[in-house]
CSV table of C-alpha atoms (C1' of nucleotides) in Angstrom, one decimal:
chain,number,residue,atom,x,y,z
X,707,MET,CA,3.5,81.9,5.1
X,708,SER,CA,5.6,78.7,4.9
X,709,LEU,CA,3.0,76.7,3.0
X,710,ARG,CA,3.5,78.5,-0.3
X,711,HIS,CA,7.3,77.9,0.0
X,712,ALA,CA,6.8,74.3,0.9
X,713,LEU,CA,4.7,73.9,-2.3
X,714,LEU,CA,7.1,75.8,-4.5
X,715,ALA,CA,10.0,73.8,-3.2
X,716,LEU,CA,8.2,70.5,-3.9
X,717,LEU,CA,7.2,71.7,-7.4
X,718,GLU,CA,10.8,72.7,-8.1
X,719,ALA,CA,11.6,69.0,-8.0
X,720,GLY,CA,9.1,68.5,-10.9
X,721,PRO,CA,5.5,69.2,-11.9
X,722,MET,CA,2.8,67.7,-9.6
X,723,THR,CA,-0.9,67.7,-9.0
X,724,GLY,CA,-2.5,69.1,-5.9
X,725,TYR,CA,-3.3,65.6,-4.9
X,726,GLU,CA,0.3,64.5,-5.1
X,727,LEU,CA,1.4,67.5,-3.1
X,728,ALA,CA,-1.1,66.6,-0.4
X,729,LYS,CA,0.2,63.1,-0.3
X,730,GLN,CA,3.7,64.4,0.3
X,731,PHE,CA,2.5,66.4,3.2
X,732,ASP,CA,0.6,63.4,4.6
X,733,ALA,CA,3.5,61.0,4.6
X,734,SER,CA,4.5,61.4,8.2
X,735,ALA,CA,8.1,60.3,7.6
X,736,GLY,CA,8.3,62.2,4.3
X,737,TYR,CA,7.8,65.9,5.1
X,738,VAL,CA,8.4,68.5,7.7
X,739,TRP,CA,5.3,70.5,6.9
X,740,HIS,CA,1.7,69.4,7.2
X,741,ALA,CA,-1.4,70.8,5.5
X,742,HIS,CA,-4.9,69.6,4.6
X,743,HIS,CA,-5.9,69.3,1.0
X,744,PRO,CA,-8.4,72.2,1.0
X,745,GLN,CA,-5.6,74.6,2.0
X,746,ILE,CA,-3.3,73.2,-0.6
X,747,TYR,CA,-5.8,73.6,-3.5
X,748,THR,CA,-6.6,77.1,-2.3
X,749,GLU,CA,-3.0,78.1,-2.0
X,750,LEU,CA,-2.2,76.6,-5.5
X,751,ARG,CA,-4.9,78.7,-7.0
X,752,ARG,CA,-3.4,81.8,-5.3
X,753,LEU,CA,0.1,81.0,-6.4
X,754,GLU,CA,-1.2,80.6,-10.0
X,755,ALA,CA,-3.0,84.0,-9.8
X,756,GLU,CA,0.3,85.5,-8.6
X,757,GLY,CA,2.2,83.9,-11.4
X,758,LEU,CA,4.5,81.8,-9.2
X,759,VAL,CA,3.2,78.6,-10.7
X,760,GLU,CA,1.4,77.6,-13.9
X,761,ALA,CA,-1.1,74.8,-14.4
X,762,GLU,CA,-1.1,72.4,-17.3
X,763,GLU,CA,-4.5,70.7,-17.8
X,764,ALA,CA,-3.5,67.1,-18.3
X,765,PRO,CA,-5.8,64.1,-19.3
X,766,ARG,CA,-6.6,61.5,-16.8
X,767,GLY,CA,-8.0,58.3,-18.3
X,768,ALA,CA,-10.7,58.8,-20.9
X,769,ALA,CA,-12.9,61.7,-19.7
X,770,ALA,CA,-11.3,63.2,-16.6
X,771,THR,CA,-8.5,65.8,-16.4
X,772,LYS,CA,-6.1,66.9,-13.7
X,773,ARG,CA,-4.1,70.0,-13.2
X,774,LEU,CA,-0.3,69.6,-13.2
X,775,TYR,CA,1.4,72.5,-11.5
X,776,VAL,CA,4.8,73.8,-12.7
X,777,VAL,CA,7.0,76.5,-11.0
X,778,THR,CA,7.7,79.6,-13.0
X,779,ASP,CA,10.7,81.9,-13.1
X,780,ALA,CA,8.9,84.2,-10.6
X,781,GLY,CA,8.3,81.1,-8.4
X,782,CYS,CA,12.0,80.3,-8.4
X,783,ASP,CA,12.8,83.9,-7.6
X,784,ALA,CA,10.4,83.7,-4.6
X,785,LEU,CA,12.2,80.5,-3.4
X,786,LEU,CA,15.6,82.3,-3.7
X,787,ALA,CA,14.4,85.3,-1.8
X,788,TRP,CA,12.8,83.0,0.9
X,789,VAL,CA,16.0,81.1,1.5
X,790,ALA,CA,18.1,84.3,1.7
X,791,GLU,CA,15.7,86.1,4.1
X,792,SER,CA,16.1,85.5,7.8
X,793,ASP,CA,13.1,84.9,10.0
X,794,GLU,CA,12.8,85.8,13.6
X,795,PRO,CA,12.4,82.8,15.9
X,796,ALA,CA,9.0,81.4,16.7
X,797,ARG,CA,7.4,81.8,20.2
X,798,GLU,CA,6.8,78.7,22.3
X,799,ARG,CA,3.3,77.2,21.8
X,800,ASP,CA,3.2,73.5,22.7
X,801,PRO,CA,0.0,71.9,23.8
X,802,VAL,CA,1.8,68.9,25.2
X,803,LEU,CA,4.1,70.9,27.5
X,804,LEU,CA,1.2,73.2,28.5
X,805,LYS,CA,-0.7,70.2,29.8
X,806,ALA,CA,2.4,68.6,31.3
X,807,THR,CA,2.8,71.8,33.4
X,808,TYR,CA,-0.5,71.1,35.1
X,809,LEU,CA,-0.5,67.3,35.5
X,810,GLU,CA,-1.2,67.7,39.2
X,811,TYR,CA,-4.8,68.5,38.3
X,812,GLY,CA,-5.1,64.8,37.4
X,813,SER,CA,-4.3,61.5,39.0
X,814,PHE,CA,-0.9,59.8,38.8
X,815,ASP,CA,-2.4,57.4,36.3
X,816,VAL,CA,-3.6,60.2,34.1
X,817,ALA,CA,-0.1,61.7,34.1
X,818,ARG,CA,1.4,58.3,33.3
X,819,GLY,CA,-1.1,57.9,30.4
X,820,HIS,CA,0.0,61.2,28.8
X,821,LEU,CA,3.7,60.5,29.2
X,822,ARG,CA,3.4,56.9,27.8
X,823,ARG,CA,1.5,58.1,24.8
X,824,HIS,CA,4.1,60.8,24.2
X,825,ARG,CA,7.0,58.3,24.6
X,826,ASP,CA,5.4,55.8,22.2
X,827,HIS,CA,4.5,58.3,19.6
X,828,HIS,CA,8.1,59.7,19.5
X,829,ARG,CA,9.6,56.2,19.4
X,830,ARG,CA,7.6,55.6,16.3
X,831,MET,CA,8.5,59.1,14.9
X,832,ALA,CA,12.2,58.6,15.6
X,833,ALA,CA,12.2,55.4,13.7
X,834,GLY,CA,10.3,57.0,10.8
X,835,TRP,CA,12.6,60.0,10.5
X,836,GLU,CA,15.6,57.8,10.8
X,837,ALA,CA,14.4,55.5,8.1
X,838,HIS,CA,13.7,58.5,5.8
X,839,ALA,CA,17.2,59.9,6.5
X,840,ASP,CA,18.6,56.6,5.5
X,841,ASP,CA,16.6,56.6,2.3
X,842,LEU,CA,17.9,60.1,1.5
X,843,GLU,CA,21.5,59.1,2.2
X,844,ARG,CA,21.1,56.2,-0.3
X,845,ARG,CA,19.5,58.7,-2.6
X,846,ASP,CA,16.6,56.4,-2.7
X,847,THR,CA,13.4,58.5,-2.8
X,848,THR,CA,11.5,59.5,-5.9
X,849,LEU,CA,11.5,63.2,-5.1
X,850,LEU,CA,15.3,63.3,-4.4
X,851,ARG,CA,16.1,61.4,-7.6
X,852,ARG,CA,13.9,63.8,-9.6
X,853,ARG,CA,15.7,66.7,-7.9
X,854,LEU,CA,19.2,65.4,-8.5
X,855,ALA,CA,18.4,64.6,-12.2
X,856,HIS,CA,18.1,68.2,-13.0
X,857,SER,CA,20.8,69.6,-10.8
X,858,PRO,CA,24.5,70.1,-11.6
X,859,ARG,CA,26.6,67.3,-10.2
X,860,HIS,CA,28.7,69.6,-8.0
X,861,ALA,CA,25.5,70.4,-6.0
X,862,HIS,CA,24.4,66.8,-5.3
X,863,GLU,CA,26.4,66.4,-2.1
X,864,ALA,CA,24.9,69.6,-0.6
X,865,ILE,CA,21.3,68.8,-1.7
X,866,VAL,CA,21.4,65.4,-0.1
X,867,ALA,CA,23.4,66.5,3.0
X,868,TYR,CA,21.1,69.3,4.0
X,869,LYS,CA,18.1,67.0,3.8
X,870,VAL,CA,19.8,64.3,5.8
X,871,HIS,CA,20.8,66.8,8.4
X,872,VAL,CA,17.1,67.9,8.8
X,873,TYR,CA,15.8,64.4,9.2
X,874,ARG,CA,18.6,63.2,11.5
X,875,GLY,CA,17.7,66.3,13.5
X,876,LEU,CA,14.1,65.4,13.7
X,877,SER,CA,15.0,61.9,14.7
X,878,GLU,CA,17.3,63.3,17.4
X,879,ARG,CA,14.5,65.6,18.6
X,880,SER,CA,12.1,62.7,18.9
X,881,ARG,CA,14.6,60.7,20.9
X,882,GLY,CA,14.9,63.7,23.2
X,883,GLU,CA,11.1,63.6,23.6
X,884,VAL,CA,11.3,59.9,24.5
X,885,ARG,CA,14.0,60.6,27.2
X,886,TRP,CA,11.9,63.4,28.6
X,887,ALA,CA,8.8,61.2,28.8
X,888,GLU,CA,10.8,58.4,30.4
X,889,GLN,CA,12.1,60.8,33.0
X,890,GLY,CA,8.6,62.0,33.6
X,891,LEU,CA,7.4,58.4,34.2
X,892,GLU,CA,10.1,57.9,36.7
X,893,LEU,CA,9.1,61.2,38.4
X,894,VAL,CA,5.5,60.0,38.6
X,895,ASP,CA,6.6,56.8,40.2
X,896,ARG,CA,8.7,58.7,42.8
X,897,LEU,CA,5.8,61.1,43.5
X,898,GLU,CA,3.3,58.3,44.0
X,899,ALA,CA,5.7,56.4,46.3
X,900,ASP,CA,6.1,59.5,48.4
X,901,ALA,CA,2.3,60.1,48.5
X,902,GLY,CA,1.4,56.6,49.6
X,903,PRO,CA,-1.9,54.9,48.5
X,904,VAL,CA,-4.1,57.5,46.9
X,905,GLY,CA,-6.0,55.5,44.3
X,906,ASP,CA,-7.0,57.2,41.1
X,907,SER,CA,-7.9,60.6,42.5
X,908,PRO,CA,-6.6,63.9,41.3
X,909,VAL,CA,-3.4,65.0,43.2
X,910,ASN,CA,-4.5,68.6,43.4
X,911,PRO,CA,-7.9,69.3,41.8
X,912,PRO,CA,-8.3,72.9,40.6
X,913,THR,CA,-10.4,75.0,43.0
X,914,PRO,CA,-12.0,78.5,42.5
X,915,PRO,CA,-10.7,81.1,45.0
X,916,GLU,CA,-13.9,81.4,46.9
X,917,ARG,CA,-13.8,77.8,48.2
X,918,ARG,CA,-10.2,77.9,49.2
X,919,SER,CA,-8.9,77.1,52.6
X,920,PRO,CA,-5.5,78.4,53.6
X,921,ALA,CA,-2.9,75.7,52.9
X,922,SER,CA,-3.4,72.6,55.1
E,1354,MET,CA,-8.0,75.3,21.9
E,1355,SER,CA,-5.1,75.4,24.3
E,1356,LEU,CA,-5.4,79.1,24.9
E,1357,ARG,CA,-8.5,78.9,27.0
E,1358,HIS,CA,-6.9,76.3,29.2
E,1359,ALA,CA,-3.7,78.2,29.5
E,1360,LEU,CA,-5.8,81.2,30.7
E,1361,LEU,CA,-7.9,79.1,33.1
E,1362,ALA,CA,-4.7,77.4,34.6
E,1363,LEU,CA,-3.1,80.8,35.2
E,1364,LEU,CA,-6.3,82.1,36.8
E,1365,GLU,CA,-6.5,79.1,39.0
E,1366,ALA,CA,-3.4,80.5,40.7
E,1367,GLY,CA,-5.3,83.6,41.6
E,1368,PRO,CA,-7.4,86.5,40.0
E,1369,MET,CA,-5.6,88.5,37.3
E,1370,THR,CA,-6.3,91.2,34.7
E,1371,GLY,CA,-6.0,90.5,31.0
E,1372,TYR,CA,-3.0,92.7,31.0
E,1373,GLU,CA,-1.2,90.6,33.6
E,1374,LEU,CA,-2.1,87.4,31.8
E,1375,ALA,CA,-0.6,88.9,28.6
E,1376,LYS,CA,2.5,89.7,30.5
E,1377,GLN,CA,2.9,86.1,31.7
E,1378,PHE,CA,2.6,84.9,28.0
E,1379,ASP,CA,5.2,87.5,26.9
E,1380,ALA,CA,7.8,86.6,29.5
E,1381,SER,CA,9.8,84.2,27.2
E,1382,ALA,CA,11.3,82.3,30.1
E,1383,GLY,CA,8.0,82.3,32.0
E,1384,TYR,CA,5.5,80.5,29.9
E,1385,VAL,CA,5.1,77.7,27.4
E,1386,TRP,CA,2.2,79.3,25.5
E,1387,HIS,CA,2.3,82.6,23.6
E,1388,ALA,CA,-0.6,84.8,22.6
E,1389,HIS,CA,-1.0,88.5,21.7
E,1390,HIS,CA,-3.2,90.7,23.8
E,1391,PRO,CA,-6.1,91.0,21.4
E,1392,GLN,CA,-6.6,87.3,21.4
E,1393,ILE,CA,-6.4,87.2,25.2
E,1394,TYR,CA,-9.0,89.9,25.8
E,1395,THR,CA,-11.3,88.2,23.2
E,1396,GLU,CA,-10.9,84.8,24.7
E,1397,LEU,CA,-11.5,86.1,28.3
E,1398,ARG,CA,-14.8,87.7,27.1
E,1399,ARG,CA,-15.8,84.4,25.6
E,1400,LEU,CA,-14.8,82.4,28.8
E,1401,GLU,CA,-16.9,84.9,30.7
E,1402,ALA,CA,-19.9,84.4,28.4
E,1403,GLU,CA,-19.6,80.6,28.9
E,1404,GLY,CA,-19.4,81.0,32.6
E,1405,LEU,CA,-15.9,79.6,33.0
E,1406,VAL,CA,-14.6,82.8,34.5
E,1407,GLU,CA,-16.2,85.8,36.2
E,1408,ALA,CA,-15.0,89.4,36.1
E,1409,GLU,CA,-14.7,91.7,39.0
E,1410,GLU,CA,-14.7,95.4,38.1
E,1411,ALA,CA,-11.9,96.8,40.3
E,1412,PRO,CA,-10.8,100.4,40.8
E,1413,ARG,CA,-7.5,101.6,39.4
E,1414,GLY,CA,-6.3,104.9,40.8
E,1415,ALA,CA,-9.0,107.6,41.0
E,1416,ALA,CA,-11.1,107.4,37.8
E,1417,ALA,CA,-10.0,104.2,36.0
E,1418,THR,CA,-11.1,100.7,36.5
E,1419,LYS,CA,-9.8,97.2,35.5
E,1420,ARG,CA,-11.3,93.8,35.2
E,1421,LEU,CA,-10.0,91.1,37.5
E,1422,TYR,CA,-10.9,87.7,36.2
E,1423,VAL,CA,-11.7,84.8,38.6
E,1424,VAL,CA,-12.1,81.1,37.7
E,1425,THR,CA,-15.5,79.6,38.5
E,1426,ASP,CA,-16.5,76.1,39.4
E,1427,ALA,CA,-17.3,75.4,35.8
E,1428,GLY,CA,-13.9,76.7,34.8
E,1429,CYS,CA,-12.3,74.3,37.3
E,1430,ASP,CA,-14.4,71.4,35.9
E,1431,ALA,CA,-13.1,72.4,32.4
E,1432,LEU,CA,-9.5,72.2,33.6
E,1433,LEU,CA,-10.1,68.8,35.2
E,1434,ALA,CA,-11.7,67.5,32.0
E,1435,TRP,CA,-8.8,69.0,29.9
E,1436,VAL,CA,-6.1,67.3,31.9
E,1437,ALA,CA,-8.0,63.9,31.9
E,1438,GLU,CA,-8.5,63.9,28.1
E,1439,SER,CA,-5.8,62.7,25.8
E,1440,ASP,CA,-5.0,64.6,22.6
E,1441,GLU,CA,-3.7,63.1,19.4
E,1442,PRO,CA,-0.1,64.2,18.6
E,1443,ALA,CA,0.5,67.3,16.5
E,1444,ARG,CA,1.7,67.1,12.9
E,1445,GLU,CA,5.1,68.5,12.1
E,1446,ARG,CA,5.1,72.1,11.0
E,1447,ASP,CA,8.4,73.8,11.6
E,1448,PRO,CA,9.4,76.8,9.4
E,1449,VAL,CA,13.1,76.5,10.5
E,1450,LEU,CA,13.4,72.8,9.4
E,1451,LEU,CA,11.4,73.5,6.2
E,1452,LYS,CA,14.0,76.1,5.2
E,1453,ALA,CA,16.9,74.0,6.4
E,1454,THR,CA,15.8,71.3,4.0
E,1455,TYR,CA,16.4,73.6,1.0
E,1456,LEU,CA,19.6,75.5,2.1
E,1457,GLU,CA,21.2,74.5,-1.2
E,1458,TYR,CA,19.0,77.3,-2.8
E,1459,GLY,CA,21.3,79.7,-1.0
E,1460,SER,CA,25.0,80.3,-0.7
E,1461,PHE,CA,27.1,78.6,2.0
E,1462,ASP,CA,27.1,82.0,3.9
E,1463,VAL,CA,23.4,82.1,3.8
E,1464,ALA,CA,23.3,78.6,5.3
E,1465,ARG,CA,25.8,79.6,8.0
E,1466,GLY,CA,23.7,82.7,8.8
E,1467,HIS,CA,20.6,80.7,9.5
E,1468,LEU,CA,22.4,78.1,11.5
E,1469,ARG,CA,24.2,80.6,13.6
E,1470,ARG,CA,21.1,82.6,14.4
E,1471,HIS,CA,19.4,79.3,15.4
E,1472,ARG,CA,22.3,78.3,17.6
E,1473,ASP,CA,22.5,81.7,19.3
E,1474,HIS,CA,18.7,81.9,19.9
E,1475,HIS,CA,18.6,78.5,21.5
E,1476,ARG,CA,21.6,79.1,23.6
E,1477,ARG,CA,19.8,82.1,25.1
E,1478,MET,CA,16.6,80.1,25.4
E,1479,ALA,CA,18.3,77.2,27.1
E,1480,ALA,CA,19.8,79.6,29.7
E,1481,GLY,CA,16.4,81.2,30.2
E,1482,TRP,CA,14.5,77.9,30.6
E,1483,GLU,CA,17.2,76.6,32.9
E,1484,ALA,CA,17.0,79.7,35.1
E,1485,HIS,CA,13.3,79.5,35.3
E,1486,ALA,CA,13.5,75.8,36.3
E,1487,ASP,CA,15.9,76.8,39.1
E,1488,ASP,CA,13.5,79.5,40.3
E,1489,LEU,CA,10.6,77.0,40.3
E,1490,GLU,CA,12.8,74.4,42.2
E,1491,ARG,CA,13.5,77.1,44.8
E,1492,ARG,CA,9.8,77.9,44.8
E,1493,ASP,CA,10.8,81.4,44.0
E,1494,THR,CA,8.2,82.7,41.5
E,1495,THR,CA,5.1,84.8,42.4
E,1496,LEU,CA,2.8,82.5,40.5
E,1497,LEU,CA,4.1,79.3,42.1
E,1498,ARG,CA,4.0,80.8,45.6
E,1499,ARG,CA,0.4,81.9,45.0
E,1500,ARG,CA,-0.4,78.4,43.8
E,1501,LEU,CA,1.2,76.6,46.7
E,1502,ALA,CA,-0.5,79.0,49.2
E,1503,HIS,CA,-3.9,77.5,48.4
E,1504,SER,CA,-3.0,73.9,47.8
E,1505,PRO,CA,-2.8,71.1,50.4
E,1506,ARG,CA,0.8,70.5,51.5
E,1507,HIS,CA,0.8,66.9,50.3
E,1508,ALA,CA,0.4,68.2,46.7
E,1509,HIS,CA,3.3,70.7,46.8
E,1510,GLU,CA,6.0,68.3,45.7
E,1511,ALA,CA,4.0,67.2,42.6
E,1512,ILE,CA,3.0,70.8,41.7
E,1513,VAL,CA,6.6,71.9,41.7
E,1514,ALA,CA,8.1,68.8,40.2
E,1515,TYR,CA,5.8,68.7,37.1
E,1516,LYS,CA,6.7,72.3,36.3
E,1517,VAL,CA,10.4,71.8,36.8
E,1518,HIS,CA,10.2,68.7,34.6
E,1519,VAL,CA,8.6,70.8,31.8
E,1520,TYR,CA,11.1,73.7,32.0
E,1521,ARG,CA,14.1,71.3,32.2
E,1522,GLY,CA,12.7,69.6,29.2
E,1523,LEU,CA,12.5,72.9,27.3
E,1524,SER,CA,16.1,73.6,28.3
E,1525,GLU,CA,17.1,70.2,27.1
E,1526,ARG,CA,15.2,70.7,23.8
E,1527,SER,CA,17.0,74.0,23.2
E,1528,ARG,CA,20.4,72.4,23.9
E,1529,GLY,CA,19.5,69.8,21.3
E,1530,GLU,CA,18.8,72.6,18.8
E,1531,VAL,CA,22.2,74.1,19.6
E,1532,ARG,CA,23.9,70.8,18.9
E,1533,TRP,CA,21.9,70.4,15.7
E,1534,ALA,CA,22.9,73.9,14.5
E,1535,GLU,CA,26.6,73.2,15.4
E,1536,GLN,CA,26.6,70.0,13.4
E,1537,GLY,CA,25.0,72.0,10.6
E,1538,LEU,CA,27.8,74.5,10.7
E,1539,GLU,CA,30.4,71.8,10.5
E,1540,LEU,CA,28.5,70.3,7.6
E,1541,VAL,CA,28.6,73.6,5.7
E,1542,ASP,CA,32.3,73.9,6.3
E,1543,ARG,CA,32.9,70.4,4.9
E,1544,LEU,CA,30.7,71.1,1.9
E,1545,GLU,CA,32.4,74.4,1.2
E,1546,ALA,CA,35.9,72.7,1.5
E,1547,ASP,CA,34.8,70.1,-1.0
E,1548,ALA,CA,33.3,72.7,-3.4
E,1549,GLY,CA,36.5,74.8,-3.6
E,1550,PRO,CA,36.3,78.6,-4.0
E,1551,VAL,CA,32.7,79.5,-5.0
E,1552,GLY,CA,32.3,83.0,-3.5
E,1553,ASP,CA,28.9,83.9,-2.2
E,1554,SER,CA,26.7,82.4,-5.0
E,1555,PRO,CA,23.8,80.0,-4.5
E,1556,VAL,CA,24.9,76.3,-4.4
E,1557,ASN,CA,22.0,75.2,-6.5
E,1558,PRO,CA,19.6,78.0,-7.5
E,1559,PRO,CA,16.0,76.8,-8.1
E,1560,THR,CA,15.2,76.5,-11.8
E,1561,PRO,CA,11.8,76.1,-13.6
E,1562,PRO,CA,11.5,72.8,-15.6
E,1563,GLU,CA,11.6,74.5,-19.0
E,1564,ARG,CA,15.1,75.9,-18.6
E,1565,ARG,CA,16.6,72.7,-17.4
E,1566,SER,CA,19.5,71.0,-19.0
E,1567,PRO,CA,19.9,67.2,-18.2
E,1568,ALA,CA,22.3,66.9,-15.2
E,1569,SER,CA,25.8,68.2,-16.0
F,830,DT,C1',5.7,117.8,30.4
F,831,DT,C1',7.3,114.0,28.8
F,832,DA,C1',7.9,109.3,28.7
F,833,DC,C1',6.7,104.9,30.3
F,834,DT,C1',3.8,101.4,32.1
F,835,DC,C1',-1.0,100.0,33.0
F,836,DA,C1',-5.2,98.7,30.9
F,837,DT,C1',-8.6,97.5,27.4
F,838,DG,C1',-10.4,97.1,23.4
F,839,DT,C1',-12.0,97.0,17.8
F,840,DA,C1',-11.4,95.8,13.0
F,841,DA,C1',-9.5,93.7,9.2
F,842,DG,C1',-6.9,90.2,7.5
F,843,DT,C1',-4.3,85.6,7.1
F,844,DA,C1',-3.8,80.7,8.2
F,845,DG,C1',-5.5,76.5,9.2
F,846,DT,C1',-9.5,73.0,10.2
F,847,DT,C1',-13.7,70.4,9.4
F,848,DA,C1',-17.6,69.1,7.1
F,849,DC,C1',-19.7,68.5,2.9
F,850,DA,C1',-19.8,67.3,-2.0
F,851,DT,C1',-18.8,65.2,-6.4
F,852,DG,C1',-17.2,62.1,-9.8
F,853,DA,C1',-13.8,59.4,-12.6
F,854,DT,C1',-10.5,55.5,-12.5
F,855,DT,C1',-8.4,51.2,-11.3
F,856,DC,C1',-8.1,46.9,-9.4
F,857,DC,C1',-10.3,42.7,-7.4
L,994,DG,C1',-20.4,45.1,-9.1
L,995,DG,C1',-17.9,47.1,-5.2
L,996,DA,C1',-14.2,49.1,-2.9
L,997,DA,C1',-10.2,51.8,-2.9
L,998,DT,C1',-7.7,55.5,-4.8
L,999,DC,C1',-7.3,59.5,-7.8
L,1000,DA,C1',-8.7,64.1,-8.1
L,1001,DT,C1',-10.7,68.7,-7.1
L,1002,DG,C1',-13.1,71.6,-5.0
L,1003,DT,C1',-16.7,75.0,-1.7
L,1004,DA,C1',-18.3,76.7,2.6
L,1005,DA,C1',-18.3,77.6,7.3
L,1006,DC,C1',-15.7,78.1,11.0
L,1007,DT,C1',-11.8,78.7,14.5
L,1008,DA,C1',-7.3,80.4,15.7
L,1009,DC,C1',-4.1,83.7,15.3
L,1010,DT,C1',-1.8,88.3,13.7
L,1011,DT,C1',-1.4,93.1,12.8
L,1012,DA,C1',-2.7,97.7,12.7
L,1013,DC,C1',-5.3,101.1,14.8
L,1014,DA,C1',-7.1,103.5,18.9
L,1015,DT,C1',-7.7,105.4,23.4
L,1016,DG,C1',-6.9,107.0,27.9
L,1017,DA,C1',-5.5,106.9,32.9
L,1018,DG,C1',-1.6,106.5,36.3
L,1019,DT,C1',3.1,107.2,37.8
L,1020,DA,C1',7.7,108.8,38.2
L,1021,DA,C1',11.6,111.8,36.4
DNA sequence: TTACTCATGTAAGTAGTTACATGATTCC
DNA sequence: GGAATCATGTAACTACTTACATGAGTAA
C-alpha cells in the first residue's frame, strides 16, 4: 500500500489535481514510485472517502472544472504513522535477473542484446537520477520549493538531504547495473571465444525430459 | 508474466511437484523470483491447461498421491521464445526509497532505525547470494547438477557462468545497499549534530495546508 | 501422540494494467 | 481548424496476497 502514501506525501507539498500527481509519477527522473492514471484517480477517491484528503472543485477555463486535492489532518497522521512503522524487506522479484539466469537458452547474440539494452537503459537512468539529485541540492524543483516554503527553516537541511540521498542512491544503483551488464558482455565474449564458431544458434536449447540423451 | 517462465525454467531441470517448486522460490538464497504457493498451484494448472506442462500422478506413501509436473515441447518452445524476446525496462517502484525520501516526517532515531534494518538485511542477503554463487561455481547444487546431467558438455560452462553472474550481481547489489544505508546513517548523525538536542521528536511533521504558517 | 514436513488446494480480497471513452482548453 | 495538452473517469482483466482448509507421512 505504498501508493496512498506516495500520494499523501506529494499532496503534503501542496494541493494538486489527479492529473498533476500522475505527471509526477510519470517523470522518470522525478519520482521513485510509478502508477498509471486510472489507479491514481481510484485511489484518490478512496482516500477522500476515508477522510485522508479533501477535494476542492476548482474552475478550469470557462465551463470545465477540476478537483484539487488537499491533505487533511487525518492524512498527515497517516503519513506520520507510515514513516514511524517499519516494514519487512521485500522478496526478490526481478524479471531481468530471472531471464539472465537462463541466457543459455538463447544464442550469444541474444544474450548480448539483453545486456546491451540493460546497460544503455541504466546509463540513461543514472544520468537522469544524478541530474535530479543536482536539482534537489540546488533546491531547484517546484515541488521542493513548495515544500520548503511551508516548513520551519531548521528542517530545510534534512528535507533536502534525505531526498538527495535517495536520488544519489538510485544513480549509484544504476551505475552498478551498468557495471554488471558490462561484466556480462565480457563474459559472453569469453564464452563465445571458448565455444568457437557457432553462428546464431541457442547455446543450450531447453528440452523436455523424454527427448533427453545422457550428457554428451 | 515472469512466474510461468520461472516455473517452466525450473521444470526444465527435471520434473517436480508444486510443493518443491514453492520451496525453491522460498529459499531466499536460492531463487530470484518469489511466489506464494497458492499462486504456484494455480499457475501450474493453467500451464497444464495450455499444454506447456504435463502432470504425472505419482504415489506418495500408501494412500496419498502427488502431481509431478513435466515440461512439454510447447513449454520448451515458450522458454525459447521468452529468452529471445526483449522486454522494456520496469518503472521504479521501491517502498524503501519512497519512505527514505520522506524521513524528515520522523525523528532522527526513526530514520536510523530504517537505515540500520536496511543495512543489516542486505548484509545478510549479500552473504547469502555470495554463498549461493560459490555453490554454483563448484557446481554443488542439486538443481544445477540435474541441469548439467542432461545438457551437452560444450554448454556446461555457459550454463554455470550465467547463473554465477546473476548471483554475484545480486550480491554486489546488496553490498551497494549496505553502502547506501551506511552513508544514510552518517548523514543522520551530521543532521542531528547540526540540529542540536531535539530529543525523539519528528524533524518536520507533515501539516495540512490550512494550518500552515509562512516559513519561520 | 504429538509435532513437523509433505502435499494440494479454494476463496476472498488488494494492487496494478490495459483498453475504452469523453470532452474542454490552449496554442499554432 | 487541428493538434497537443489538460482533465477525469469506467470496465475488464491479470497478478499477487492472505486466510482458511484438509489430510497423509514420518520420526521422536
